[in-house]
Amino acid sequence: MTVDRWHHFRENLLGWYRPERRPMPWKEHNDPYNIWLSEIILQQTRVEQGTAYYERFAATYPTVRDLARAPDDEVMKLWEGLGYYSRARNLLKAARMVVDQYDGDFPDTYVGLLKLPGVGPYTAAAIASFAFDRQVAVLDGNVYRVLSRYAGVATPTDSTAGKHQFSELATLALGEAPAARFNQAIMDFGALVCTPRKAACKVCPLAKACVALAENRVYDLPVKEKKLKRRDRHFHYLVIKDDSERTIIQQRSEKDIWQDLYQFPLLETPKKTLASADLPLHPDWPAWLPAGELTFRKRSQPFKQQLTHQTIYATFHTFHWKLMPGSGEGFVVTQNKLLDNFAFPRVIAKFIEDKRLLLDLF
Ligand code: SF4
């Protein structure tokens, strides 16, 4: 593709761009902390959902120092419902690193930013350009789509060759344009005009030189190499309550989804259904839980939660335990009304909420 076509791209894209088309609270900032916070929160999250979380985090922790000194559990609780909890853990790690190693100032280069936990190439480029005016081009899903269609490039975006090629194209497209404005423009353009399924080619200011449009390949691009594979997992939670409005929860410690979040004691099975009477026979039935002292009460319908690579089906089995002890090793006994102090995966939070609405349990 010739230099002229990229000139055309830049000029028309910047001519199209109006920041007010996609107003977002963090766009008003050029403070690296706010930009970093918003970028981490928005990874794999819809803007509508992410905005509320961003505002809550920015209000609770106005500076990186405030965030760095926050207790882990408090941050996880504030993150509850956003998913991908490793991002929350990295958020804290990075904030503490900025305070401890950089005296509270974010690194001001692309390479320096990449050293922060949870900051990959996209986030580093976004912060470097938005906060520090560095001449680096961002590459996210929107940008891949716009570039691959405009240039007619079918190299898979998730292949090594594709990453390399698109990074070159993005740099070519950016040229000498003001990076912050250009990066914001191309991402907004992908979100509003060159969208995955309803591209507005008829009114597109880039249409004249768009290869995909000329070759009728708009919806064939971009190409991905790997098809997303999903697996089903079947979780059976033991909801154990006593007469004093107490219940038992545990913190997840395994290297698995939802690490560090809380849950009811869990048994995982390869199949969807498991008779409640058979639960004590499960090899992972907790040794501290005397099955003979529990009275089975009821079983919920399966609750479903869709994650990127997994579909979770969660069934809640409720038991009564007359002589429930206090907290022990590996489990916490808590008052039901205090459950809100703990961060749960969304599927459990939903179960608790439903129960409350029915005035049934918690
Ligand atoms: S013409 Fe269509 S496919 Fe090409 S850049 Fe514009 S919106 Fe995207």
PDB file of C-alpha atoms in Angstrom, residues 13-171:
ATOM      1  CA  LEU A  13      -9.726   9.687  10.029  1.00  0.00           C
ATOM      2  CA  LEU A  14      -8.646  12.807  11.904  1.00  0.00           C
ATOM      3  CA  GLY A  15     -11.171  14.854   9.943  1.00  0.00           C
ATOM      4  CA  TRP A  16     -13.882  12.452  11.070  1.00  0.00           C
ATOM      5  CA  TYR A  17     -12.830  12.388  14.706  1.00  0.00           C
ATOM      6  CA  ARG A  18     -14.906  14.290  17.229  1.00  0.00           C
ATOM      7  CA  PRO A  19     -14.106  13.382  20.832  1.00  0.00           C
ATOM      8  CA  GLU A  20     -17.673  14.149  21.864  1.00  0.00           C
ATOM      9  CA  ARG A  21     -18.913  11.242  19.748  1.00  0.00           C
ATOM     10  CA  ARG A  22     -17.779   8.803  22.415  1.00  0.00           C
ATOM     11  CA  PRO A  23     -17.539  10.770  25.646  1.00  0.00           C
ATOM     12  CA  MET A  24     -15.844   8.818  28.393  1.00  0.00           C
ATOM     13  CA  PRO A  25     -14.864  10.140  31.789  1.00  0.00           C
ATOM     14  CA  TRP A  26     -11.177   9.226  31.488  1.00  0.00           C
ATOM     15  CA  LYS A  27     -10.782  11.092  28.209  1.00  0.00           C
ATOM     16  CA  GLU A  28     -10.784  14.294  30.213  1.00  0.00           C
ATOM     17  CA  HIS A  29      -7.593  13.202  31.913  1.00  0.00           C
ATOM     18  CA  ASN A  30      -4.061  13.076  30.749  1.00  0.00           C
ATOM     19  CA  ASP A  31      -2.982  11.794  34.116  1.00  0.00           C
ATOM     20  CA  PRO A  32      -1.208   8.437  33.673  1.00  0.00           C
ATOM     21  CA  TYR A  33      -2.885   6.976  36.761  1.00  0.00           C
ATOM     22  CA  ASN A  34      -6.418   7.604  35.477  1.00  0.00           C
ATOM     23  CA  ILE A  35      -5.506   6.446  31.992  1.00  0.00           C
ATOM     24  CA  TRP A  36      -3.866   3.284  33.262  1.00  0.00           C
ATOM     25  CA  LEU A  37      -6.807   2.588  35.599  1.00  0.00           C
ATOM     26  CA  SER A  38      -9.344   2.968  32.809  1.00  0.00           C
ATOM     27  CA  GLU A  39      -7.337   0.851  30.389  1.00  0.00           C
ATOM     28  CA  ILE A  40      -6.965  -2.027  32.850  1.00  0.00           C
ATOM     29  CA  ILE A  41     -10.647  -1.909  33.774  1.00  0.00           C
ATOM     30  CA  LEU A  42     -11.727  -1.803  30.144  1.00  0.00           C
ATOM     31  CA  GLN A  43      -9.692  -4.805  29.009  1.00  0.00           C
ATOM     32  CA  GLN A  44     -12.214  -7.424  27.890  1.00  0.00           C
ATOM     33  CA  THR A  45     -15.076  -5.355  29.312  1.00  0.00           C
ATOM     34  CA  ARG A  46     -17.846  -3.452  27.579  1.00  0.00           C
ATOM     35  CA  VAL A  47     -17.505   0.321  27.877  1.00  0.00           C
ATOM     36  CA  GLU A  48     -20.949   0.716  29.463  1.00  0.00           C
ATOM     37  CA  GLN A  49     -20.047  -1.720  32.207  1.00  0.00           C
ATOM     38  CA  GLY A  50     -16.470  -0.523  32.601  1.00  0.00           C
ATOM     39  CA  THR A  51     -17.387   3.140  33.042  1.00  0.00           C
ATOM     40  CA  ALA A  52     -19.215   2.569  36.322  1.00  0.00           C
ATOM     41  CA  TYR A  53     -16.297   0.549  37.684  1.00  0.00           C
ATOM     42  CA  TYR A  54     -13.794   3.155  36.576  1.00  0.00           C
ATOM     43  CA  GLU A  55     -15.731   5.898  38.329  1.00  0.00           C
ATOM     44  CA  ARG A  56     -15.985   3.855  41.501  1.00  0.00           C
ATOM     45  CA  PHE A  57     -12.274   3.051  41.535  1.00  0.00           C
ATOM     46  CA  ALA A  58     -11.223   6.619  40.734  1.00  0.00           C
ATOM     47  CA  ALA A  59     -13.466   7.946  43.529  1.00  0.00           C
ATOM     48  CA  THR A  60     -12.310   5.368  46.089  1.00  0.00           C
ATOM     49  CA  TYR A  61      -8.628   5.640  45.189  1.00  0.00           C
ATOM     50  CA  PRO A  62      -7.968   9.099  43.743  1.00  0.00           C
ATOM     51  CA  THR A  63      -4.213   8.517  43.421  1.00  0.00           C
ATOM     52  CA  VAL A  64      -1.919   5.570  42.796  1.00  0.00           C
ATOM     53  CA  ARG A  65      -0.713   5.863  46.391  1.00  0.00           C
ATOM     54  CA  ASP A  66      -4.272   5.427  47.684  1.00  0.00           C
ATOM     55  CA  LEU A  67      -4.672   2.306  45.586  1.00  0.00           C
ATOM     56  CA  ALA A  68      -1.263   0.900  46.552  1.00  0.00           C
ATOM     57  CA  ARG A  69      -2.089   1.004  50.232  1.00  0.00           C
ATOM     58  CA  ALA A  70      -5.590  -0.492  49.854  1.00  0.00           C
ATOM     59  CA  PRO A  71      -6.161  -3.960  51.394  1.00  0.00           C
ATOM     60  CA  ASP A  72      -6.320  -6.750  48.790  1.00  0.00           C
ATOM     61  CA  ASP A  73      -9.779  -7.891  49.863  1.00  0.00           C
ATOM     62  CA  GLU A  74     -11.200  -4.389  49.539  1.00  0.00           C
ATOM     63  CA  VAL A  75      -9.935  -4.064  45.971  1.00  0.00           C
ATOM     64  CA  MET A  76     -11.235  -7.512  45.027  1.00  0.00           C
ATOM     65  CA  LYS A  77     -14.626  -6.583  46.446  1.00  0.00           C
ATOM     66  CA  LEU A  78     -14.735  -3.380  44.403  1.00  0.00           C
ATOM     67  CA  TRP A  79     -13.768  -5.424  41.339  1.00  0.00           C
ATOM     68  CA  GLU A  80     -16.533  -7.996  41.935  1.00  0.00           C
ATOM     69  CA  GLY A  81     -18.565  -8.652  38.801  1.00  0.00           C
ATOM     70  CA  LEU A  82     -15.930  -7.480  36.315  1.00  0.00           C
ATOM     71  CA  GLY A  83     -14.398 -10.931  35.903  1.00  0.00           C
ATOM     72  CA  TYR A  84     -10.806 -11.761  34.928  1.00  0.00           C
ATOM     73  CA  TYR A  85      -9.670 -11.322  38.500  1.00  0.00           C
ATOM     74  CA  SER A  86      -6.007 -11.635  37.604  1.00  0.00           C
ATOM     75  CA  ARG A  87      -6.414  -8.087  36.294  1.00  0.00           C
ATOM     76  CA  ALA A  88      -7.394  -6.896  39.773  1.00  0.00           C
ATOM     77  CA  ARG A  89      -4.399  -8.633  41.312  1.00  0.00           C
ATOM     78  CA  ASN A  90      -2.101  -7.105  38.707  1.00  0.00           C
ATOM     79  CA  LEU A  91      -3.695  -3.722  39.251  1.00  0.00           C
ATOM     80  CA  LEU A  92      -2.638  -3.834  42.872  1.00  0.00           C
ATOM     81  CA  LYS A  93       0.809  -5.224  42.105  1.00  0.00           C
ATOM     82  CA  ALA A  94       1.438  -2.512  39.518  1.00  0.00           C
ATOM     83  CA  ALA A  95       0.220   0.280  41.833  1.00  0.00           C
ATOM     84  CA  ARG A  96       2.563  -0.956  44.572  1.00  0.00           C
ATOM     85  CA  MET A  97       5.427  -1.221  42.100  1.00  0.00           C
ATOM     86  CA  VAL A  98       4.871   2.370  40.910  1.00  0.00           C
ATOM     87  CA  VAL A  99       4.908   3.596  44.506  1.00  0.00           C
ATOM     88  CA  ASP A 100       7.773   1.421  45.774  1.00  0.00           C
ATOM     89  CA  GLN A 101      10.073   1.461  42.770  1.00  0.00           C
ATOM     90  CA  TYR A 102       9.201   4.671  40.915  1.00  0.00           C
ATOM     91  CA  ASP A 103       8.313   6.917  43.827  1.00  0.00           C
ATOM     92  CA  GLY A 104       4.695   7.225  42.687  1.00  0.00           C
ATOM     93  CA  ASP A 105       5.428   8.268  39.085  1.00  0.00           C
ATOM     94  CA  PHE A 106       4.437   5.990  36.204  1.00  0.00           C
ATOM     95  CA  PRO A 107       7.254   5.153  33.740  1.00  0.00           C
ATOM     96  CA  ASP A 108       6.872   7.555  30.810  1.00  0.00           C
ATOM     97  CA  THR A 109       7.988   5.331  27.926  1.00  0.00           C
ATOM     98  CA  TYR A 110       6.387   2.421  26.106  1.00  0.00           C
ATOM     99  CA  VAL A 111       9.187   0.059  27.160  1.00  0.00           C
ATOM    100  CA  GLY A 112       9.138   1.266  30.770  1.00  0.00           C
ATOM    101  CA  LEU A 113       5.371   0.826  31.005  1.00  0.00           C
ATOM    102  CA  LEU A 114       5.614  -2.743  29.728  1.00  0.00           C
ATOM    103  CA  LYS A 115       7.425  -3.646  32.964  1.00  0.00           C
ATOM    104  CA  LEU A 116       4.285  -3.077  35.025  1.00  0.00           C
ATOM    105  CA  PRO A 117       2.297  -6.235  35.857  1.00  0.00           C
ATOM    106  CA  GLY A 118      -0.822  -6.475  33.706  1.00  0.00           C
ATOM    107  CA  VAL A 119       0.416  -3.951  31.139  1.00  0.00           C
ATOM    108  CA  GLY A 120       0.782  -5.496  27.678  1.00  0.00           C
ATOM    109  CA  PRO A 121       1.657  -3.884  24.355  1.00  0.00           C
ATOM    110  CA  TYR A 122      -1.767  -2.316  23.841  1.00  0.00           C
ATOM    111  CA  THR A 123      -2.020  -0.772  27.314  1.00  0.00           C
ATOM    112  CA  ALA A 124       1.581   0.441  27.240  1.00  0.00           C
ATOM    113  CA  ALA A 125       0.989   2.141  23.875  1.00  0.00           C
ATOM    114  CA  ALA A 126      -2.260   3.693  25.110  1.00  0.00           C
ATOM    115  CA  ILE A 127      -0.684   5.159  28.256  1.00  0.00           C
ATOM    116  CA  ALA A 128       2.508   6.243  26.458  1.00  0.00           C
ATOM    117  CA  SER A 129       0.525   8.138  23.826  1.00  0.00           C
ATOM    118  CA  PHE A 130      -2.395   9.452  25.906  1.00  0.00           C
ATOM    119  CA  ALA A 131      -0.428  10.473  28.974  1.00  0.00           C
ATOM    120  CA  PHE A 132       3.053  11.177  27.651  1.00  0.00           C
ATOM    121  CA  ASP A 133       2.487  12.056  23.988  1.00  0.00           C
ATOM    122  CA  ARG A 134       4.841   9.320  22.817  1.00  0.00           C
ATOM    123  CA  GLN A 135       4.692   8.504  19.109  1.00  0.00           C
ATOM    124  CA  VAL A 136       3.394   4.935  19.448  1.00  0.00           C
ATOM    125  CA  ALA A 137       0.413   3.383  17.706  1.00  0.00           C
ATOM    126  CA  VAL A 138      -2.127   1.315  19.649  1.00  0.00           C
ATOM    127  CA  LEU A 139      -3.392  -2.021  18.422  1.00  0.00           C
ATOM    128  CA  ASP A 140      -6.608  -3.377  19.860  1.00  0.00           C
ATOM    129  CA  GLY A 141      -9.495  -5.327  18.332  1.00  0.00           C
ATOM    130  CA  ASN A 142     -10.989  -2.195  16.779  1.00  0.00           C
ATOM    131  CA  VAL A 143      -7.679  -1.144  15.261  1.00  0.00           C
ATOM    132  CA  TYR A 144      -6.967  -4.609  13.831  1.00  0.00           C
ATOM    133  CA  ARG A 145     -10.357  -4.571  12.137  1.00  0.00           C
ATOM    134  CA  VAL A 146      -9.995  -1.093  10.622  1.00  0.00           C
ATOM    135  CA  LEU A 147      -6.454  -1.722   9.385  1.00  0.00           C
ATOM    136  CA  SER A 148      -7.091  -5.195   8.015  1.00  0.00           C
ATOM    137  CA  ARG A 149     -10.122  -3.993   6.058  1.00  0.00           C
ATOM    138  CA  TYR A 150      -8.641  -0.748   4.822  1.00  0.00           C
ATOM    139  CA  ALA A 151      -5.441  -2.455   3.680  1.00  0.00           C
ATOM    140  CA  GLY A 152      -7.125  -5.744   2.706  1.00  0.00           C
ATOM    141  CA  VAL A 153      -4.736  -7.778   4.868  1.00  0.00           C
ATOM    142  CA  ALA A 154      -5.874 -11.325   5.654  1.00  0.00           C
ATOM    143  CA  THR A 155      -2.904 -12.410   7.776  1.00  0.00           C
ATOM    144  CA  PRO A 156      -4.397 -13.811  11.012  1.00  0.00           C
ATOM    145  CA  THR A 157      -4.271 -11.111  13.668  1.00  0.00           C
ATOM    146  CA  ASP A 158      -3.452 -13.642  16.382  1.00  0.00           C
ATOM    147  CA  SER A 159      -0.438 -15.136  14.573  1.00  0.00           C
ATOM    148  CA  THR A 160       3.137 -13.991  15.137  1.00  0.00           C
ATOM    149  CA  ALA A 161       3.407 -12.866  11.523  1.00  0.00           C
ATOM    150  CA  GLY A 162       0.098 -11.016  11.836  1.00  0.00           C
ATOM    151  CA  LYS A 163       1.101  -9.214  15.002  1.00  0.00           C
ATOM    152  CA  HIS A 164       4.285  -8.070  13.329  1.00  0.00           C
ATOM    153  CA  GLN A 165       2.591  -7.007  10.113  1.00  0.00           C
ATOM    154  CA  PHE A 166      -0.214  -5.111  11.848  1.00  0.00           C
ATOM    155  CA  SER A 167       2.217  -3.384  14.142  1.00  0.00           C
ATOM    156  CA  GLU A 168       4.051  -2.101  11.048  1.00  0.00           C
ATOM    157  CA  LEU A 169       0.790  -1.061   9.415  1.00  0.00           C
ATOM    158  CA  ALA A 170      -0.301   0.791  12.540  1.00  0.00           C
ATOM    159  CA  THR A 171       2.987   2.685  12.663  1.00  0.00           C
TER     160      THR A 171
END
